[in-house]
């Protein structure tokens, strides 16, 4: 069984951290998201994976290489045909175009999986495949029940799981609270529904047509599922993953955690992390490798990337902190803040909620309202 992972989005809502690293390399419990996805696919018997890449393709390719978890990895870069029908390599193909572009790699002899690359799930892919085999259809999509369907693809479905209507991000009234979970099984005939070399949205240009023709089915999943689009989603994904995976919350090697540190479960502590006396870490914290945490620091609901230095008495809550950041004494970082790599935040500086700081900035004064510091 082959799998295509859509991995070429710009990750705009995770800027500035997504300017230099693709979303798939963001860490959850100290492991890049791509590793968590690949490991699960491998366990479900997948042998070959095509990564449909575009933005920051080289970074992903260099990091992941040609094989992982016993699977062969291929990279398919978006190529858009312009009006002269020559390739414009810088352009994005959307969520459908990359599937058509990978036709040769995926082949026409068997069904295959397609995954949105920004979904973290414990779904059993084989169960979705089995459901697909029972439907006489071109596509089966995993569906998940959510409280607010408006930011997702939504469906109207029959008792037999045939999708009657597919509406991407409905402006008014979703047909149900079952949403497209971004995990699909496609028959090779799907290639007949996608144009070559053109930008195409699988959700807007393909699924509604398949639904009208009665060729689209759904299969509800109830497992852990989260879309990592926004900073708060990434933090929530970290929490859910730590809760669901006992081994993810283990402490790694060479850590120096003072006896008087309070760890509030669940927390992931990377290799070589040091934490000083009187600090309170957790719940829901991941500290990347070689992070230094001083004394009397409070961190909760946050992800700290590797090699960051947090001075005494600093507070971080609900934030994502990049690599090689330096937080001064008593610095305060609030919910929704995103701190770029190599930023320096001076002592006593306090950031209000949702402040974004671009890489390598030096912040010497408190920031009282949410803004992006460029
Ligand atoms: N190669 C490539 N090229 N990949 C792309 C492109 C592109 O031009 N555009 C988006 N992708 C990838 C993204 O990286 C992401 O992994 C996936 O396609 C989905 O795109 P998003 O931009 O994240 O879509 P969304 O989150 O707004 O909505 C999608 O996901 C929801 C579930 O989380 C839709 O599939 C919804 O229907 C669905 O409910
Ligand atoms: Mg998304």
Short mmCIF file of C-alpha atoms and ligand atoms in Angstrom, two decimals:
data_model
loop_
_atom_site.label_atom_id
_atom_site.label_comp_id
_atom_site.label_asym_id
_atom_site.label_seq_id
_atom_site.Cartn_x
_atom_site.Cartn_y
_atom_site.Cartn_z
CA UNK A 1 0.00 0.00 0.00
CA UNK A 2 1.30 3.44 -0.94
CA UNK A 3 0.58 6.77 0.73
CA UNK A 4 0.79 10.37 -0.39
CA UNK A 5 1.26 13.00 2.32
CA UNK A 6 0.28 16.56 1.40
CA UNK A 7 3.12 18.57 2.87
CA UNK A 8 3.45 21.72 0.81
CA UNK A 9 1.29 24.25 2.67
CA UNK A 10 2.80 27.56 3.74
CA UNK A 11 1.88 27.19 7.41
CA UNK A 12 0.99 30.90 7.51
CA UNK A 13 -0.69 30.73 10.91
CA UNK A 14 2.49 29.37 12.50
CA UNK A 15 4.74 32.17 11.29
CA UNK A 16 7.42 33.18 12.13
CA UNK A 17 8.44 29.65 13.21
CA UNK A 18 7.14 28.18 9.93
CA UNK A 19 9.23 30.58 7.81
CA UNK A 20 12.29 28.38 8.27
CA UNK A 21 10.84 24.92 9.00
CA UNK A 22 7.92 23.08 7.43
CA UNK A 23 5.01 22.25 9.74
CA UNK A 24 5.94 18.57 9.53
CA UNK A 25 9.18 19.28 11.35
CA UNK A 26 7.54 21.03 14.30
CA UNK A 27 8.04 18.92 17.43
CA UNK A 28 5.33 17.18 19.42
CA UNK A 29 6.68 15.62 22.62
CA UNK A 30 10.19 16.14 21.26
CA UNK A 31 9.66 14.32 17.97
CA UNK A 32 8.99 15.90 14.57
CA UNK A 33 5.37 15.46 13.48
CA UNK A 34 6.51 13.62 10.32
CA UNK A 35 8.09 10.89 12.48
CA UNK A 36 4.84 10.35 14.38
CA UNK A 37 2.92 10.08 11.11
CA UNK A 38 5.43 7.79 9.39
CA UNK A 39 5.74 5.48 12.38
CA UNK A 40 1.98 4.94 12.39
CA UNK A 41 1.85 4.37 8.62
CA UNK A 42 4.67 1.82 8.91
CA UNK A 43 2.76 0.00 11.64
CA UNK A 44 -0.25 -0.18 9.27
CA UNK A 45 1.85 -1.93 6.62
CA UNK A 46 2.59 1.02 4.31
CA UNK A 47 5.81 0.45 2.39
CA UNK A 48 6.15 3.55 0.22
CA UNK A 49 5.38 7.18 0.97
CA UNK A 50 5.29 10.11 -1.42
CA UNK A 51 5.74 13.48 0.23
CA UNK A 52 4.04 16.14 -1.90
CA UNK A 53 6.27 19.09 -1.13
CA UNK A 54 6.55 22.68 -2.21
CA UNK A 55 7.46 25.35 0.31
CA UNK A 56 10.75 24.49 2.13
CA UNK A 57 10.97 21.19 0.24
CA UNK A 58 14.75 20.97 0.63
CA UNK A 59 14.61 21.24 4.40
CA UNK A 60 12.14 18.37 4.58
CA UNK A 61 14.04 16.23 2.09
CA UNK A 62 17.39 16.74 3.81
CA UNK A 63 15.91 15.95 7.22
CA UNK A 64 13.86 12.89 6.27
CA UNK A 65 16.09 11.30 3.61
CA UNK A 66 15.16 8.35 1.40
CA UNK A 67 13.81 5.89 3.93
CA UNK A 68 12.40 5.84 7.43
CA UNK A 69 10.68 3.26 9.64
CA UNK A 70 11.28 0.66 6.93
CA UNK A 71 9.46 2.71 4.29
CA UNK A 72 10.81 4.18 1.09
CA UNK A 73 10.29 7.95 0.83
CA UNK A 74 9.80 9.82 -2.45
CA UNK A 75 9.46 13.57 -2.92
CA UNK A 76 7.12 15.07 -5.47
CA UNK A 77 7.54 18.82 -5.89
CA UNK A 78 4.59 20.91 -7.03
CA UNK A 79 4.94 21.88 -10.67
CA UNK A 80 2.35 24.17 -12.16
CA UNK A 81 2.00 24.48 -15.93
CA UNK A 82 1.70 28.15 -16.96
CA UNK A 83 -0.12 29.49 -20.02
CA UNK A 84 2.76 28.38 -22.30
CA UNK A 85 2.54 24.95 -20.64
CA UNK A 86 6.05 25.21 -19.27
CA UNK A 87 6.59 24.46 -15.60
CA UNK A 88 6.64 27.24 -13.01
CA UNK A 89 8.27 25.37 -10.15
CA UNK A 90 7.58 28.02 -7.52
CA UNK A 91 3.81 27.66 -7.73
CA UNK A 92 1.60 25.56 -5.49
CA UNK A 93 -0.81 22.93 -6.79
CA UNK A 94 -3.29 23.03 -3.90
CA UNK A 95 -4.56 19.85 -2.24
CA UNK A 96 -5.64 18.04 -5.44
CA UNK A 97 -2.93 18.94 -7.98
CA UNK A 98 -0.18 17.10 -6.07
CA UNK A 99 -2.21 13.86 -6.17
CA UNK A 100 -2.42 14.00 -9.97
CA UNK A 101 1.23 14.93 -10.21
CA UNK A 102 2.22 11.82 -8.25
CA UNK A 103 0.18 9.51 -10.52
CA UNK A 104 3.22 7.61 -11.76
CA UNK A 105 4.70 7.16 -8.29
CA UNK A 106 1.38 6.00 -6.83
CA UNK A 107 0.52 3.75 -9.79
CA UNK A 108 -2.82 2.66 -11.21
CA UNK A 109 -2.98 -0.86 -9.86
CA UNK A 110 -4.18 -0.46 -6.26
CA UNK A 111 -5.93 1.96 -3.90
CA UNK A 112 -3.70 4.28 -1.86
CA UNK A 113 -3.93 6.58 1.16
CA UNK A 114 -3.70 10.36 1.00
CA UNK A 115 -3.13 12.30 4.22
CA UNK A 116 -3.15 15.97 5.05
CA UNK A 117 0.30 16.44 6.52
CA UNK A 118 -0.88 18.65 9.35
CA UNK A 119 -3.10 16.10 11.05
CA UNK A 120 -2.03 14.17 14.07
CA UNK A 121 -4.14 11.08 14.64
CA UNK A 122 -4.11 7.62 16.14
CA UNK A 123 -6.61 6.45 13.51
CA UNK A 124 -6.30 2.88 12.32
CA UNK A 125 -5.64 3.34 8.60
CA UNK A 126 -6.36 -0.33 7.92
CA UNK A 127 -9.85 0.04 9.38
CA UNK A 128 -10.50 2.93 6.96
CA UNK A 129 -9.15 0.81 4.09
CA UNK A 130 -11.45 -2.06 5.06
CA UNK A 131 -14.43 0.28 5.18
CA UNK A 132 -13.44 1.51 1.71
CA UNK A 133 -13.34 -2.03 0.32
CA UNK A 134 -16.96 -2.50 1.35
CA UNK A 135 -18.09 0.61 -0.53
CA UNK A 136 -18.21 0.58 -4.26
CA UNK A 137 -16.67 4.02 -4.50
CA UNK A 138 -13.75 6.06 -5.78
CA UNK A 139 -12.94 7.65 -2.45
CA UNK A 140 -13.55 7.05 1.24
CA UNK A 141 -12.73 9.85 3.62
CA UNK A 142 -12.24 9.58 7.36
CA UNK A 143 -14.78 11.69 9.25
CA UNK A 144 -14.51 13.08 12.74
CA UNK A 145 -17.24 14.61 14.90
CA UNK A 146 -16.34 18.10 16.20
CA UNK A 147 -18.16 20.83 18.12
CA UNK A 148 -17.52 23.58 15.55
CA UNK A 149 -17.37 22.28 11.97
CA UNK A 150 -17.12 25.72 10.31
CA UNK A 151 -13.33 25.66 9.78
CA UNK A 152 -13.36 22.24 8.12
CA UNK A 153 -14.77 20.32 5.19
CA UNK A 154 -18.28 19.21 6.18
CA UNK A 155 -20.55 16.44 4.94
CA UNK A 156 -24.13 15.30 4.69
CA UNK A 157 -24.16 11.54 4.88
CA UNK A 158 -26.67 8.67 4.47
CA UNK A 159 -27.09 5.75 6.87
CA UNK A 160 -25.04 3.68 4.41
CA UNK A 161 -22.17 6.19 4.77
CA UNK A 162 -22.58 7.61 1.28
CA UNK A 163 -21.68 11.30 1.30
CA UNK A 164 -24.54 13.21 -0.32
CA UNK A 165 -22.96 16.63 -0.03
CA UNK A 166 -19.46 17.92 0.71
CA UNK A 167 -19.08 21.60 1.64
CA UNK A 168 -15.63 23.02 2.38
CA UNK A 169 -15.64 25.53 5.26
CA UNK A 170 -19.35 26.37 5.08
CA UNK A 171 -20.10 30.04 5.59
CA UNK A 172 -23.60 29.33 6.82
CA UNK A 173 -24.89 26.23 8.64
CA UNK A 174 -22.81 23.06 8.19
CA UNK A 175 -24.87 20.02 7.05
CA UNK A 176 -23.69 18.07 10.14
CA UNK A 177 -20.93 18.18 12.71
CA UNK A 178 -19.03 15.39 10.94
CA UNK A 179 -15.97 16.84 9.27
CA UNK A 180 -13.34 15.75 6.79
CA UNK A 181 -10.47 14.43 8.93
CA UNK A 182 -7.93 14.77 6.09
CA UNK A 183 -7.30 11.01 5.70
CA UNK A 184 -8.46 9.42 2.44
CA UNK A 185 -8.43 6.11 0.57
CA UNK A 186 -8.51 6.72 -3.19
CA UNK A 187 -8.97 4.32 -6.08
CA UNK A 188 -6.65 5.09 -9.03
CA UNK A 189 -9.75 6.33 -10.91
CA UNK A 190 -9.46 9.50 -8.80
CA UNK A 191 -6.78 10.61 -11.30
CA UNK A 192 -9.55 11.00 -13.91
CA UNK A 193 -11.16 13.69 -11.78
CA UNK A 194 -8.07 15.93 -11.35
CA UNK A 195 -6.58 18.10 -14.12
CA UNK A 196 -2.85 17.84 -14.96
CA UNK A 197 -0.44 20.61 -13.99
CA UNK A 198 -3.15 22.85 -12.56
CA UNK A 199 -3.90 24.16 -9.12
CA UNK A 200 -6.85 22.18 -7.79
CA UNK A 201 -8.55 21.88 -4.43
CA UNK A 202 -9.54 18.30 -3.69
CA UNK A 203 -12.14 19.66 -1.26
CA UNK A 204 -13.73 22.23 -3.59
CA UNK A 205 -13.13 20.88 -7.09
CA UNK A 206 -13.26 17.09 -6.63
CA UNK A 207 -15.20 15.94 -3.53
CA UNK A 208 -18.43 17.86 -4.30
CA UNK A 209 -18.54 16.28 -7.79
CA UNK A 210 -17.84 12.79 -6.48
CA UNK A 211 -20.61 13.29 -3.90
CA UNK A 212 -23.08 14.31 -6.60
CA UNK A 213 -22.23 11.17 -8.57
CA UNK A 214 -22.60 8.96 -5.47
CA UNK A 215 -18.93 7.95 -5.52
CA UNK A 216 -17.81 9.43 -2.20
CA UNK A 217 -18.08 7.55 1.10
CA UNK A 218 -17.22 8.41 4.68
CA UNK A 219 -15.97 6.41 7.64
CA UNK A 220 -16.24 7.90 11.11
CA UNK A 221 -13.19 7.68 13.35
CA UNK A 222 -13.24 8.35 17.07
CA UNK A 223 -9.51 8.18 17.81
CA UNK A 224 -7.18 11.00 18.82
CA UNK A 225 -7.34 13.58 16.03
CA UNK A 226 -6.10 17.13 15.82
CA UNK A 227 -5.40 19.58 12.99
CA UNK A 228 -2.22 21.51 13.58
CA UNK A 229 -2.97 24.79 11.86
CA UNK A 230 -2.69 27.37 14.63
CA UNK A 231 -0.35 27.75 17.62
CA UNK A 232 -3.11 26.76 20.05
CA UNK A 233 -3.71 23.57 17.99
CA UNK A 234 -0.05 22.62 18.24
CA UNK A 235 -0.12 23.03 22.01
CA UNK A 236 -3.36 21.03 22.21
CA UNK A 237 -1.80 18.33 19.99
CA UNK A 238 1.14 18.15 22.38
CA UNK A 239 -1.25 17.72 25.31
CA UNK A 240 -3.32 15.01 23.62
CA UNK A 241 -0.23 13.15 22.44
CA UNK A 242 1.39 13.23 25.89
CA UNK A 243 -1.87 12.03 27.49
CA UNK A 244 -2.34 9.19 24.99
CA UNK A 245 1.23 7.92 24.73
CA UNK A 246 2.82 6.87 27.98
CA UNK A 247 6.32 6.66 26.44
CA UNK A 248 6.12 10.23 25.04
CA UNK A 249 6.20 11.68 28.55
CA UNK A 250 9.42 9.95 29.54
CA UNK A 251 12.48 11.92 30.56
CA UNK A 252 15.42 11.60 28.23
CA UNK A 253 19.13 11.06 28.92
CA UNK A 254 21.67 13.40 30.52
CA UNK A 255 19.05 15.67 32.04
CA UNK A 256 19.90 17.68 35.14
CA UNK A 257 16.66 18.26 36.95
CA UNK A 258 17.09 19.70 40.47
CA UNK A 259 15.45 17.72 43.29
CA UNK A 260 13.28 20.70 44.12
CA UNK A 261 11.67 20.96 40.72
CA UNK A 262 7.96 20.21 40.50
CA UNK A 263 7.01 18.31 37.34
CA UNK A 264 3.25 18.38 36.74
CA UNK A 265 2.32 15.53 34.45
CA UNK A 266 2.50 15.24 31.46
CA UNK A 267 5.82 16.71 30.42
CA UNK A 268 8.41 15.71 27.79
CA UNK A 269 11.98 16.64 28.65
CA UNK A 270 14.60 16.38 25.88
CA UNK A 271 18.19 15.16 26.11
CA UNK A 272 20.58 17.38 28.03
CA UNK A 273 17.88 19.63 29.55
CA UNK A 274 18.77 21.34 32.84
CA UNK A 275 16.11 22.65 35.25
CA UNK A 276 16.96 24.71 38.32
CA UNK A 277 15.65 24.59 41.88
CA UNK A 278 12.10 25.75 42.59
CA UNK A 279 10.88 25.62 38.99
CA UNK A 280 7.41 24.29 38.22
CA UNK A 281 7.08 22.59 34.82
CA UNK A 282 3.76 21.37 33.40
CA UNK A 283 1.21 20.25 32.77
CA UNK A 284 1.54 19.93 28.99
CA UNK A 285 5.09 21.08 28.37
CA UNK A 286 7.73 19.87 25.93
CA UNK A 287 11.27 21.10 26.47
CA UNK A 288 13.55 20.49 23.47
CA UNK A 289 17.05 19.11 23.76
CA UNK A 290 19.64 21.19 25.61
CA UNK A 291 17.08 23.70 26.89
CA UNK A 292 18.31 25.46 30.02
CA UNK A 293 15.70 26.40 32.61
CA UNK A 294 16.87 28.55 35.51
CA UNK A 295 15.55 28.64 39.09
CA UNK A 296 11.98 29.50 40.04
CA UNK A 297 10.75 29.33 36.44
CA UNK A 298 7.08 28.49 35.72
CA UNK A 299 6.17 26.85 32.40
CA UNK A 300 2.82 25.35 31.43
CA UNK A 301 0.96 24.49 28.18
CA UNK A 302 3.99 25.34 26.10
CA UNK A 303 6.49 23.99 23.60
CA UNK A 304 10.10 25.10 23.81
CA UNK A 305 12.34 24.23 20.85
CA UNK A 306 15.93 23.02 21.42
CA UNK A 307 18.84 25.04 22.83
CA UNK A 308 16.78 27.85 24.34
CA UNK A 309 17.92 29.54 27.55
CA UNK A 310 15.30 30.53 30.13
CA UNK A 311 16.60 32.64 33.00
CA UNK A 312 15.50 32.55 36.63
CA UNK A 313 11.92 33.44 37.56
CA UNK A 314 10.67 33.64 33.98
CA UNK A 315 7.08 32.56 33.24
CA UNK A 316 5.80 30.95 30.04
CA UNK A 317 2.17 29.98 29.58
CA UNK A 318 0.46 28.76 26.39
CA UNK A 319 3.34 29.79 24.12
CA UNK A 320 5.69 28.33 21.52
CA UNK A 321 9.33 29.36 21.82
CA UNK A 322 11.79 28.80 18.94
CA UNK A 323 15.42 27.58 18.99
CA UNK A 324 18.32 29.46 20.61
CA UNK A 325 15.98 32.00 22.23
CA UNK A 326 17.23 33.78 25.37
CA UNK A 327 14.66 34.82 27.94
CA UNK A 328 15.94 37.21 30.59
CA UNK A 329 15.19 37.09 34.32
CA UNK A 330 11.49 37.48 35.23
CA UNK A 331 10.52 37.67 31.55
CA UNK A 332 6.85 36.83 31.06
CA UNK A 333 5.44 35.17 27.93
CA UNK A 334 1.68 34.80 27.72
CA UNK A 335 -0.85 32.65 25.87
CA UNK A 336 -0.69 32.61 22.07
CA UNK A 337 2.82 34.09 21.86
CA UNK A 338 5.12 32.73 19.15
CA UNK A 339 8.79 33.56 19.57
CA UNK A 340 11.07 33.16 16.52
CA UNK A 341 14.51 31.52 16.58
CA UNK A 342 17.44 33.44 18.14
CA UNK A 343 15.20 36.11 19.73
CA UNK A 344 16.48 37.81 22.89
CA UNK A 345 13.93 38.96 25.44
CA UNK A 346 15.51 41.09 28.12
CA UNK A 347 14.95 40.81 31.88
CA UNK A 348 11.58 41.92 33.29
CA UNK A 349 10.06 42.21 29.80
CA UNK A 350 6.45 41.07 29.67
CA UNK A 351 4.64 40.15 26.45
CA UNK A 352 0.87 40.40 26.25
CA UNK A 353 -1.16 37.54 24.71
CA UNK A 354 -0.66 36.61 21.02
CA UNK A 355 2.55 38.55 20.42
CA UNK A 356 4.61 37.19 17.52
CA UNK A 357 8.32 37.97 17.42
CA UNK A 358 10.35 37.51 14.22
CA UNK A 359 13.72 35.71 14.35
CA UNK A 360 16.79 37.39 15.89
CA UNK A 361 14.88 40.41 17.33
CA UNK A 362 15.98 41.88 20.64
CA UNK A 363 13.05 42.91 22.82
CA UNK A 364 14.01 45.35 25.56
CA UNK A 365 10.59 46.78 26.47
CA UNK A 366 7.34 45.12 27.46
CA UNK A 367 4.72 44.68 24.72
CA UNK A 368 1.27 45.56 26.10
CA UNK A 369 -0.93 44.48 23.17
CA UNK A 370 -0.95 41.63 20.65
CA UNK A 371 1.23 42.52 17.67
CA UNK A 372 3.83 41.09 15.34
CA UNK A 373 7.29 42.45 15.98
CA UNK A 374 9.25 42.39 12.72
N1 LIG B 1 2.08 20.01 -1.93
C1 LIG B 1 1.14 20.87 -1.53
N2 LIG B 1 0.86 21.94 -2.33
N3 LIG B 1 0.53 20.68 -0.34
C2 LIG B 1 -0.41 21.58 0.04
C3 LIG B 1 -0.74 22.71 -0.75
C4 LIG B 1 -0.07 22.89 -2.01
O1 LIG B 1 -0.29 23.84 -2.75
N4 LIG B 1 -1.68 23.43 -0.09
C5 LIG B 1 -1.94 22.76 1.06
N5 LIG B 1 -1.17 21.65 1.14
C6 LIG B 1 -1.17 20.69 2.25
C7 LIG B 1 -0.95 21.36 3.61
O2 LIG B 1 0.43 21.35 3.94
C8 LIG B 1 -1.77 20.47 4.55
O3 LIG B 1 -0.99 19.40 5.03
C9 LIG B 1 -2.88 19.91 3.67
O4 LIG B 1 -2.46 20.12 2.31
C10 LIG B 1 -4.25 20.59 3.90
O5 LIG B 1 -4.13 21.96 3.63
P1 LIG B 1 -4.53 23.08 4.69
O6 LIG B 1 -4.23 24.39 4.08
O7 LIG B 1 -3.95 22.77 6.03
O8 LIG B 1 -6.11 22.91 4.73
P2 LIG B 1 -7.11 23.21 5.93
O9 LIG B 1 -6.55 22.79 7.23
O10 LIG B 1 -7.59 24.60 5.80
O11 LIG B 1 -8.34 22.23 5.57
C11 LIG B 1 -8.11 20.87 5.24
O12 LIG B 1 -7.97 20.07 6.41
C12 LIG B 1 -9.17 19.94 7.24
C13 LIG B 1 -8.85 18.95 8.35
O13 LIG B 1 -7.90 19.46 9.17
C14 LIG B 1 -9.28 20.37 4.38
O14 LIG B 1 -8.94 19.11 3.87
C15 LIG B 1 -10.57 20.29 5.19
O15 LIG B 1 -11.61 19.75 4.40
C16 LIG B 1 -10.35 19.41 6.41
O16 LIG B 1 -11.53 19.37 7.22
MG1 LIG B 2 -4.73 22.20 7.92
#
